[in-house]
Tab-separated table of C-alpha atoms in Angstrom:
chain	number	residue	atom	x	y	z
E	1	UNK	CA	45.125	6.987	-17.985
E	2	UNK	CA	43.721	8.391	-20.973
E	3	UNK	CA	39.579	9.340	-21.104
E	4	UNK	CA	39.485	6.897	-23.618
E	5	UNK	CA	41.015	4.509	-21.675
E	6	UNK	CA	38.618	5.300	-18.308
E	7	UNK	CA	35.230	4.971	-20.659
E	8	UNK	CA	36.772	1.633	-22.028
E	9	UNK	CA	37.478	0.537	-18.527
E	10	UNK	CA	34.212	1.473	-16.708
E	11	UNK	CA	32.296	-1.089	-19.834
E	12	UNK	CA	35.157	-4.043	-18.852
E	13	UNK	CA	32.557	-7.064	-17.710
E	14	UNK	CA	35.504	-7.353	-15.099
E	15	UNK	CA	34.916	-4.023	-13.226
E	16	UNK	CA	32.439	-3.930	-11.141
E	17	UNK	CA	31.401	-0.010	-12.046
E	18	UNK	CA	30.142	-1.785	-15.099
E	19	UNK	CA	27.566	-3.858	-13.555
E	20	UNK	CA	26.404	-1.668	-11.243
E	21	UNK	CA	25.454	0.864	-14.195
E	22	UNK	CA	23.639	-1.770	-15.653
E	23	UNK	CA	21.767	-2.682	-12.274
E	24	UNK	CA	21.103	1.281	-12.502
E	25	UNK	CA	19.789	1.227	-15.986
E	26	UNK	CA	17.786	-2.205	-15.625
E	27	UNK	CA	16.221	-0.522	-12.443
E	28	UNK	CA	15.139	2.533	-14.060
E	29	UNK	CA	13.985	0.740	-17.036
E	30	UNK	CA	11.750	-1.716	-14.921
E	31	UNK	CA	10.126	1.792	-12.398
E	32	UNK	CA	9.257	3.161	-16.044
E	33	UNK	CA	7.068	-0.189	-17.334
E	34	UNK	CA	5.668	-0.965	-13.987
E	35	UNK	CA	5.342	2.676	-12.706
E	36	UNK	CA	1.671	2.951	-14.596
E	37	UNK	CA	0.502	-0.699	-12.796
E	38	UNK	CA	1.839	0.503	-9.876
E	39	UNK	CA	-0.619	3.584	-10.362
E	40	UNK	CA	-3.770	1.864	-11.381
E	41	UNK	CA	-3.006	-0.330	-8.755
E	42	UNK	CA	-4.208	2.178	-5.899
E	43	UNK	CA	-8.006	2.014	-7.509
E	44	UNK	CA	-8.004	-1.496	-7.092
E	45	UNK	CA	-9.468	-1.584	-3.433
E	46	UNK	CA	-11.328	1.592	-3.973
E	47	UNK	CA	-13.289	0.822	-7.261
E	48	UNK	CA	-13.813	-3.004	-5.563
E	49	UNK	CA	-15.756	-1.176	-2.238
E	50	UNK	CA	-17.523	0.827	-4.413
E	51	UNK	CA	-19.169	-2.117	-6.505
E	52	UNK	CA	-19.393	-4.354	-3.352
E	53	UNK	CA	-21.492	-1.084	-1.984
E	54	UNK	CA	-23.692	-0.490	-4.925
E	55	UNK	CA	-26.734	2.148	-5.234
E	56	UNK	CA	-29.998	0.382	-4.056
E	57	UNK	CA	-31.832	3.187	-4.181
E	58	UNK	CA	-32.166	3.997	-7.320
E	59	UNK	CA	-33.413	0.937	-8.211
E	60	UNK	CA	-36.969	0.178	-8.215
E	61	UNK	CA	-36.978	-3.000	-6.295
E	62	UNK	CA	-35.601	-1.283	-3.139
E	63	UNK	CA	-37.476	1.665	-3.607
E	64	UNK	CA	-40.885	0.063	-4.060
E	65	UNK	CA	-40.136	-1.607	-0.577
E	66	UNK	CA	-39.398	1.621	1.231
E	67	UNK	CA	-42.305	3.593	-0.588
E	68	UNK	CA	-44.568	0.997	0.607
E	69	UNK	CA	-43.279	0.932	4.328
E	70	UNK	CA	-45.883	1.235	6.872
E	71	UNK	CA	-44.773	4.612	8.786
E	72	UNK	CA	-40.843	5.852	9.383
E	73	UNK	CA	-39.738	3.221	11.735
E	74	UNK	CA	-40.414	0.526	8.687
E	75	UNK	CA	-38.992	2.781	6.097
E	76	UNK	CA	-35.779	3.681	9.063
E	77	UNK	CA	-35.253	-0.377	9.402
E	78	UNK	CA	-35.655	-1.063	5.554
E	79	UNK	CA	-32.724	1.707	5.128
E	80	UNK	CA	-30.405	0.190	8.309
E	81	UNK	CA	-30.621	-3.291	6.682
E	82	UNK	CA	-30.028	-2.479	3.486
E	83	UNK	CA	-27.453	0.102	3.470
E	84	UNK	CA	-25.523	-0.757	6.715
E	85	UNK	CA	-26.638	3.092	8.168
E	86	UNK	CA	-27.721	3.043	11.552
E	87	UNK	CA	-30.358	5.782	11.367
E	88	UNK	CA	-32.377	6.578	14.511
E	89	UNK	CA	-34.083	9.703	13.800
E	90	UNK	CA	-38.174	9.929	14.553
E	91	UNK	CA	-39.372	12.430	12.162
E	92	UNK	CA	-38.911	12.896	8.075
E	93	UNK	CA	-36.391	15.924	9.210
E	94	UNK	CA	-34.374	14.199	11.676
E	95	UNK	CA	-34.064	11.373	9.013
E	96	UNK	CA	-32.754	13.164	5.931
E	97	UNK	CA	-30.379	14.987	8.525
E	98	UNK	CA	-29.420	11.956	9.227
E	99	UNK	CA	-28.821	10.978	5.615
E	100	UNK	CA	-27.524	14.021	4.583
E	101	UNK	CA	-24.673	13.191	7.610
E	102	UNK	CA	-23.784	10.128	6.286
E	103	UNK	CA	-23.610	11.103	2.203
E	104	UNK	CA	-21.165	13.358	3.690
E	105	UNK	CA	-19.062	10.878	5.479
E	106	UNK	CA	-19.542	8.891	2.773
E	107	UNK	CA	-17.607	11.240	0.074
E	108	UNK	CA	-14.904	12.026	2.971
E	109	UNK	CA	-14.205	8.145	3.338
E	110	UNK	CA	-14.213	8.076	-0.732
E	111	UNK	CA	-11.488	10.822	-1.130
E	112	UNK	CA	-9.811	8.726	1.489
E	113	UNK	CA	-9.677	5.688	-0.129
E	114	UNK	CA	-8.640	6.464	-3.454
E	115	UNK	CA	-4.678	7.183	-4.351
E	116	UNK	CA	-3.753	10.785	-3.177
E	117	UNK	CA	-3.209	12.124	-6.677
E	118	UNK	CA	-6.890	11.449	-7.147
E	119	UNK	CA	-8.047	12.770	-4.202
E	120	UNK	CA	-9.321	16.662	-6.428
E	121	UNK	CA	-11.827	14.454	-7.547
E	122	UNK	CA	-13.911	13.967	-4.932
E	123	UNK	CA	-13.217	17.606	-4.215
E	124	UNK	CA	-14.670	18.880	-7.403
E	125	UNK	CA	-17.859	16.715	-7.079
E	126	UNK	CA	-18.129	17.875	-3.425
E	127	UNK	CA	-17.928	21.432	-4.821
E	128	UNK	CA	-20.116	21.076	-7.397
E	129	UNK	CA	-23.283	19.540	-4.947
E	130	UNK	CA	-22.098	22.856	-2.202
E	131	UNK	CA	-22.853	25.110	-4.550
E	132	UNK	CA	-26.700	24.971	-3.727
E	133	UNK	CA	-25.844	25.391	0.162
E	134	UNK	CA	-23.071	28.540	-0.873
E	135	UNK	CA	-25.966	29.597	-3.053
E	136	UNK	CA	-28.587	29.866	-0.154
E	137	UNK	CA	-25.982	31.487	2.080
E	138	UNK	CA	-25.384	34.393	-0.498
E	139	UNK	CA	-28.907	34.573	-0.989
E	140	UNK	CA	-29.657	35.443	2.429
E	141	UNK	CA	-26.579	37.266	2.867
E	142	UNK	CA	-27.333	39.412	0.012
E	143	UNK	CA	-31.235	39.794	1.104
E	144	UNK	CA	-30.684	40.959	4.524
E	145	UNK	CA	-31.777	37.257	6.089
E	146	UNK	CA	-30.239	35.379	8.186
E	147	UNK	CA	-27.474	33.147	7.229
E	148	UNK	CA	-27.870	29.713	8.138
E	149	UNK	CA	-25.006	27.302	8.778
E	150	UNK	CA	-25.701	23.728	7.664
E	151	UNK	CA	-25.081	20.897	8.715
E	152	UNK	CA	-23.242	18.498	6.293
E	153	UNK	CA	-21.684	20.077	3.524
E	154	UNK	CA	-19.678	17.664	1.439
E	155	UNK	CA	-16.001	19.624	1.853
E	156	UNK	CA	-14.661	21.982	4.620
E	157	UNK	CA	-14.091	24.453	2.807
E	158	UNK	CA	-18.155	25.321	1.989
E	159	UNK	CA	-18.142	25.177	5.712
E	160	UNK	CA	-15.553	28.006	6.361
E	161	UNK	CA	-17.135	30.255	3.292
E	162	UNK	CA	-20.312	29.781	5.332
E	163	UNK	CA	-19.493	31.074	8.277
E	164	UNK	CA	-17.362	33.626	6.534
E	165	UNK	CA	-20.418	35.097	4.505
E	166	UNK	CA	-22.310	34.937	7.486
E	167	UNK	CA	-20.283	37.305	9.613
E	168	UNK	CA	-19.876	39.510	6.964
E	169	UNK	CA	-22.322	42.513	5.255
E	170	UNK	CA	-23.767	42.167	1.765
E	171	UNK	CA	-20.993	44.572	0.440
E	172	UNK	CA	-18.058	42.593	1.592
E	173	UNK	CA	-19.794	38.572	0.104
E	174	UNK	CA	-17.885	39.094	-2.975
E	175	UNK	CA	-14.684	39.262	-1.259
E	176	UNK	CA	-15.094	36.561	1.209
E	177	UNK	CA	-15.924	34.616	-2.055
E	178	UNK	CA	-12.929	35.811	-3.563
E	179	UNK	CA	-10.998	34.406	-0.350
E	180	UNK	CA	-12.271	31.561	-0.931
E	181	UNK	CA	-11.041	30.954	-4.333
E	182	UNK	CA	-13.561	32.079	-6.783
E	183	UNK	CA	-12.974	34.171	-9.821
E	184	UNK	CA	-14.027	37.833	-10.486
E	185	UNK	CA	-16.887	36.473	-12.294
E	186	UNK	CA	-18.464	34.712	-8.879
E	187	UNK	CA	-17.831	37.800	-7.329
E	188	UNK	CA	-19.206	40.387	-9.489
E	189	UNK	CA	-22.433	39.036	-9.295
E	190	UNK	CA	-22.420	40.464	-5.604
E	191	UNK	CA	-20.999	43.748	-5.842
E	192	UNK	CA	-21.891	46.887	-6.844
E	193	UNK	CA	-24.911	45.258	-8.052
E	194	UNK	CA	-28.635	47.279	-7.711
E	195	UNK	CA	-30.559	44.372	-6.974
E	196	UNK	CA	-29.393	40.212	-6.749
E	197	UNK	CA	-29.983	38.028	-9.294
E	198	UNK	CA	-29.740	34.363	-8.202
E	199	UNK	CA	-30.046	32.658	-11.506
E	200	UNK	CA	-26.914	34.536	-12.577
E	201	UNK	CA	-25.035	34.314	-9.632
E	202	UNK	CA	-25.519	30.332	-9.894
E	203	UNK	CA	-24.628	30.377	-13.276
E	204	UNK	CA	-21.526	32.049	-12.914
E	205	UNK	CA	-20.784	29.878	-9.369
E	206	UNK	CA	-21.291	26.652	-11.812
E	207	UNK	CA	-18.774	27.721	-14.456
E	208	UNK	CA	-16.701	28.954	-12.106
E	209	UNK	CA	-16.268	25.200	-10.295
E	210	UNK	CA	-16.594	23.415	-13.303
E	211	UNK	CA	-13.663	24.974	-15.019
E	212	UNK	CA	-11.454	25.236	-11.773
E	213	UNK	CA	-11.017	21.704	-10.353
E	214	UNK	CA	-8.559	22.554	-7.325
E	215	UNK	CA	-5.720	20.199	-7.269
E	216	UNK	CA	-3.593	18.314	-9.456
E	217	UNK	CA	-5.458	15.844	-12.122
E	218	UNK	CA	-3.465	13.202	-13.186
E	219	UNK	CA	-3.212	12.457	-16.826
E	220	UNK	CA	-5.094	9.315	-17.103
E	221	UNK	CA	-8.148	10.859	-14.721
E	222	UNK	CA	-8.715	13.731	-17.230
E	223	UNK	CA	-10.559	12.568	-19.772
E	224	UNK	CA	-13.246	10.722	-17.639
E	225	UNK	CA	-13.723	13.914	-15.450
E	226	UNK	CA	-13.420	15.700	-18.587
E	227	UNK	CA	-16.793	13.920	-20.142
E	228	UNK	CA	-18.440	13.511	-16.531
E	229	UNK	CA	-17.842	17.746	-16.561
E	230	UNK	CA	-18.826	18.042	-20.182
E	231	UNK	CA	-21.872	16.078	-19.507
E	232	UNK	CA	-23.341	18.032	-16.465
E	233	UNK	CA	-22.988	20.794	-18.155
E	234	UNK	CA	-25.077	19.785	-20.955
E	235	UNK	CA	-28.064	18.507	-18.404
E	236	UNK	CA	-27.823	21.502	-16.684
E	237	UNK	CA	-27.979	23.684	-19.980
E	238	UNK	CA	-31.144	21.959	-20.969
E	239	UNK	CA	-32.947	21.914	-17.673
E	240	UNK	CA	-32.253	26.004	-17.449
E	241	UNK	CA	-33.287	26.338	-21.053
E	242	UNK	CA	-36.731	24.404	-20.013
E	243	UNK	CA	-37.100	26.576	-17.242
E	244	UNK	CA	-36.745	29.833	-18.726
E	245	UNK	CA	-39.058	28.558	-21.175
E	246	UNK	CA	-41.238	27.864	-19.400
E	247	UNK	CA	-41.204	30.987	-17.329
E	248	UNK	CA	-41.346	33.238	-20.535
E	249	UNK	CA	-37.903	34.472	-20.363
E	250	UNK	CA	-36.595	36.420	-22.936
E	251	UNK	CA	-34.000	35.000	-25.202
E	252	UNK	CA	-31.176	37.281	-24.146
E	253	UNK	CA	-31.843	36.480	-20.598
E	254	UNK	CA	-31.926	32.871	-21.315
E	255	UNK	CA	-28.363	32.975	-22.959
E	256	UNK	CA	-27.275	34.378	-19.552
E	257	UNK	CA	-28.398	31.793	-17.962
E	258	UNK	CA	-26.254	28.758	-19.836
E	259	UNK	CA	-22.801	27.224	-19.518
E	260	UNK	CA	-20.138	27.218	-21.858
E	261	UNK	CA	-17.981	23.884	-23.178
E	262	UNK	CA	-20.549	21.138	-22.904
E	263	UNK	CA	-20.308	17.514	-24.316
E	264	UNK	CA	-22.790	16.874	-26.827
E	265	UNK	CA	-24.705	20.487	-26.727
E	266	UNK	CA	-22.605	22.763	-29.197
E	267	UNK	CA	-22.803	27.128	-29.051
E	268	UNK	CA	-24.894	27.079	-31.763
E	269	UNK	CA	-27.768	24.593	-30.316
E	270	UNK	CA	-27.568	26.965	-27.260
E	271	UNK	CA	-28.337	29.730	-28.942
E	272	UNK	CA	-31.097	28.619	-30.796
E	273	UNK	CA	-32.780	26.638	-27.384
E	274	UNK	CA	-32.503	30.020	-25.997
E	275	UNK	CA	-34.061	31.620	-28.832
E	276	UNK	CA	-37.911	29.061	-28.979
E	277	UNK	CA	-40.646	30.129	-27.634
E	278	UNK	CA	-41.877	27.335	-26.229
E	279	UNK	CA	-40.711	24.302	-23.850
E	280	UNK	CA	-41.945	21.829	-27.143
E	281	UNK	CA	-39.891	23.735	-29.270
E	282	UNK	CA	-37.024	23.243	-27.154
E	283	UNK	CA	-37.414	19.561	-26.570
E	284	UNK	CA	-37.564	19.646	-30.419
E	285	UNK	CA	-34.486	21.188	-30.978
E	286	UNK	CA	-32.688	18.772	-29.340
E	287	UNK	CA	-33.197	16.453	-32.206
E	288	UNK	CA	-30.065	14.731	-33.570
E	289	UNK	CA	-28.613	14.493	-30.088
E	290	UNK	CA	-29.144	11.606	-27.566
E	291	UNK	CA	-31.069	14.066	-24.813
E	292	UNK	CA	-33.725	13.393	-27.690
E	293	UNK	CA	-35.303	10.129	-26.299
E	294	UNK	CA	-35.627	10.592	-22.891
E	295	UNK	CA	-37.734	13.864	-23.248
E	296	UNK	CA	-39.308	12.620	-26.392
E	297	UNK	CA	-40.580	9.976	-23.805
E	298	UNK	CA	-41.542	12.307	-21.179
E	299	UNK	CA	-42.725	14.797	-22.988
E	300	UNK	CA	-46.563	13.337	-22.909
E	301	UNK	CA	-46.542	13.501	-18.903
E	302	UNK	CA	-45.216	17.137	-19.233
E	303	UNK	CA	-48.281	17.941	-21.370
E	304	UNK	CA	-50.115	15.958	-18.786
E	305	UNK	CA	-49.562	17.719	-16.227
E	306	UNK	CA	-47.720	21.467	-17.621
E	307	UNK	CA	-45.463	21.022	-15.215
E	308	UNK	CA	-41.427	20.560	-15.853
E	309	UNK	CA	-40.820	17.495	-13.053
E	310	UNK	CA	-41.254	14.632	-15.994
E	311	UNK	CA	-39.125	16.440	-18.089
E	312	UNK	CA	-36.401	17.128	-15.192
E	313	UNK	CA	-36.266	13.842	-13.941
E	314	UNK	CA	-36.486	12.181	-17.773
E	315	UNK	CA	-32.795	13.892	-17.941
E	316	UNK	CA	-31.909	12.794	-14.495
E	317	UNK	CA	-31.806	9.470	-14.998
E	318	UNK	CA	-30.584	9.675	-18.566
E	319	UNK	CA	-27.592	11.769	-16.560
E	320	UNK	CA	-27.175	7.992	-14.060
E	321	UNK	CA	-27.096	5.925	-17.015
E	322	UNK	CA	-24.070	8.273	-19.061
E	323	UNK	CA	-22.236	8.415	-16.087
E	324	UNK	CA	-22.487	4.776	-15.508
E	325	UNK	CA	-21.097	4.535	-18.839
E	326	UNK	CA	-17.989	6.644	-18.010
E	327	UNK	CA	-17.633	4.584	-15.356
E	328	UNK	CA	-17.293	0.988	-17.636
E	329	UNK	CA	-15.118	2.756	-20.347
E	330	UNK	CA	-12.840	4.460	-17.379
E	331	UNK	CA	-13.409	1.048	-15.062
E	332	UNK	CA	-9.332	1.022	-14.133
E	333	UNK	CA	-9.158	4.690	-13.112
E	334	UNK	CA	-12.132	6.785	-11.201
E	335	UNK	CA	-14.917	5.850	-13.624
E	336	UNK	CA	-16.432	3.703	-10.659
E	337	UNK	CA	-15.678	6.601	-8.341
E	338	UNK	CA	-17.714	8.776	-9.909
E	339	UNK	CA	-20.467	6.663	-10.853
E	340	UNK	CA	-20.767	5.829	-7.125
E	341	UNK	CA	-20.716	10.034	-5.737
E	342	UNK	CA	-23.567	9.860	-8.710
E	343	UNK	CA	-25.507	7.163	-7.739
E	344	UNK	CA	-25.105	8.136	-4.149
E	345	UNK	CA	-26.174	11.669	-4.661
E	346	UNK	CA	-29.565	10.491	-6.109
E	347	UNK	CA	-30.011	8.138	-3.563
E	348	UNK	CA	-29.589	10.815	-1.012
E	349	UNK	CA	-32.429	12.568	-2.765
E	350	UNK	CA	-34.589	9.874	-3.342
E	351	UNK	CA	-34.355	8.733	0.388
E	352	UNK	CA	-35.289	12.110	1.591
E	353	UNK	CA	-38.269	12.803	-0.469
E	354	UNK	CA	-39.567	9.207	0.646
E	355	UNK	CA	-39.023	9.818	4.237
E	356	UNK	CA	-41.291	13.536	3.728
E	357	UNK	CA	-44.131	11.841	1.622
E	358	UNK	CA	-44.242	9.066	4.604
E	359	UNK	CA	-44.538	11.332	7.494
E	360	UNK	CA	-46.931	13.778	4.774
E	361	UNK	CA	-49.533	10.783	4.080
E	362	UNK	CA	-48.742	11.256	0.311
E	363	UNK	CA	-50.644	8.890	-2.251
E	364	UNK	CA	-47.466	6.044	-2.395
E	365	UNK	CA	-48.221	6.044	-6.493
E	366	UNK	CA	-47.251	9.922	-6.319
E	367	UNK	CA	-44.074	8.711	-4.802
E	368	UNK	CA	-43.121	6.452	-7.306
E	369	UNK	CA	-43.658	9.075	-9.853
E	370	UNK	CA	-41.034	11.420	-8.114
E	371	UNK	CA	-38.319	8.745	-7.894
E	372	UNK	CA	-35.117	9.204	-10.301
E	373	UNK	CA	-33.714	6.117	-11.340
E	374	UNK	CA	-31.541	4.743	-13.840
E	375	UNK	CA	-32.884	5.016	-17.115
E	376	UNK	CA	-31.975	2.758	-20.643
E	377	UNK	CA	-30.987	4.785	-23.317
């Protein structure tokens, strides 16, 4: 039989090769129209227990009823009802130990709920809140101090670069950094160096995290961690510009001290914030872009009081409400993921500076003031 004659055969309605290439073909046609559903389908559950959980505490409702608890055990039972935690610590430190236990469980039982291909989210925004606890460890490490292992750090891995740094001297941080998969950047800030400069060193330790996610990213999770990166670079850009202002740092020092590749905040604008004199002439330069309001409304307190706290958390909560809004335009993927590490992460803090003005008798007004909550924009 000819080849002719096999091709002509195998497409005879009679032979059953035929339909089982069309079986075949109908098969791979269906995986390739349902494969995306099949995909989005694994947030489902996920994104539904993290609306059914919400973020009390960054509302003012719940917050006014804690603030105004009569003593710890009030403010301890307020929390347990409310949030389902089953805090039994005595004192403010046992209580935000406490907390800071159960944020941590909280992002582990996240990355375990979502699909697995999503799973380097949760990593990233766990790296991204260690970097203050990796911070204090080089700090010390780098100071001759003792390093101090904490207690909850959001991913293993800050635990193991801990306790790496820790049993290691200053010259040999930058290579237990390097070990732990930072870039030469991270790690030049420790070596070789005549005297430690924090502010650089968590510069460079930002960048380095923000522009590394470890782990795949699927394709339709980019551009929502994309914007929620983008985005926290641009808070953070402005609060260090504020600061240095406010410190009377020079402009080249400034420029050292400020991210690359945010959303909204382009080169240029960076250069001239770190180029004012003045934290007003900062907040002014900022005109044009939507971090404009929320300062703009703050900026009376900071007068007030010439201190940077209304201005700070002004850009907090303006930082809530974006990410709430990646969350609604990214509501099938892990837009409600990352809305809830958010929300959860300034819960955390709220929570804990409640629990220290309790147990510290401070005026419950003052409270209030230092509460971060989600702002309209």
């Amino acid at each position: 039989m000819s080849l002719a004659d096999r091709i002509v055969n195998i497409f005879d309605t009679s032979n059953p090769v035929f339909w089982v290439l069309v079986a075949l073909l109908a098969a791979l046609a269906l995986f390739k129209v349902i494969r995306p559903f099949i995909f989005y389908a694994g947030f489902v559950y996920p994104n539904a227990k993290f609306a059914a959980i919400g973020h009390p505490f960054i509302g003012k409702r719940e917050l006014d009823r804690i603030i105004d608890a009569n003593g710890l055990d009030e403010y301890r039972t307020i929390i347990n009802q409310v949030r389902g935690y089953e805090l039994r610590g005595e004192t403010a430190r046992e209580l935000q130990n406490e907390i800071d236990s159960n944020f941590a469980a909280s992002v582990l039982d996240a990355a375990g709920d979502m699909p697995k291909a999503a799973t380097a989210v949760t990593d990233a925004f766990g790296r991204i809140l260690d970097g203050g606890l990796i911070e204090r460890a080089v700090r010390a490490a780098m100071t001759g101090r003792e390093v101090l292992i904490p207690g909850s750090p959001l991913i293993p891995q800050t635990m193991e670069l801990i306790r790496a740094i820790s049993s290691v001297p200053a010259s040999e941080v930058g290579g237990a950094l390097r070990a732990a998969g930072f870039g030469d950047a991270v790690a030049a800030q420790v070596e070789g160096v005549k005297e430690f400069d924090e502010a650089q060193f968590s510069v460079a330790l930002t960048a380095d995290i923000l522009s590394n996610p470890r782990g795949g990213i699927p394709k339709s999770c980019r551009l929502p961690l994309r914007k929620f990166v983008k985005l926290y670079a641009d808070v953070e850009n402005v609060k260090s510009a504020l600061r240095a202002k406010q410190l009377g740092f020079d402009p080249d020092y400034t420029k050292k001290l400020l991210l690359q590749g945010g959303w909204e905040i382009s080169p240029w604008l960076l250069q001239q914030l770190a180029e004012v004199d003045s934290v007003t002439e900062a907040v002014s330069q900022l005109e044009g872009t939507s971090y404009i309001k929320p300062l703009r409304d703050a900026i009376t307190d900071y007068e007030k009081e010439g201190s940077l706290r209304p201005l700070e958390k002004a850009l907090d909560g303006y930082f809530i409400t974006q990410v709430v809004r990646i969350s609604v335009e990214h509501s099938l993927t892990i837009g409600p993921l990352l809305r809830y590490l958010v929300s959860r992460a300034y819960e955390v803090r709220n929570l804990k500076a409640v629990a220290k003005g309790i147990e510290e008798r401070v005026d419950r007004e003052r409270l209030r003031e230092l509460m971060v909550m989600e702002v309209t924009v």
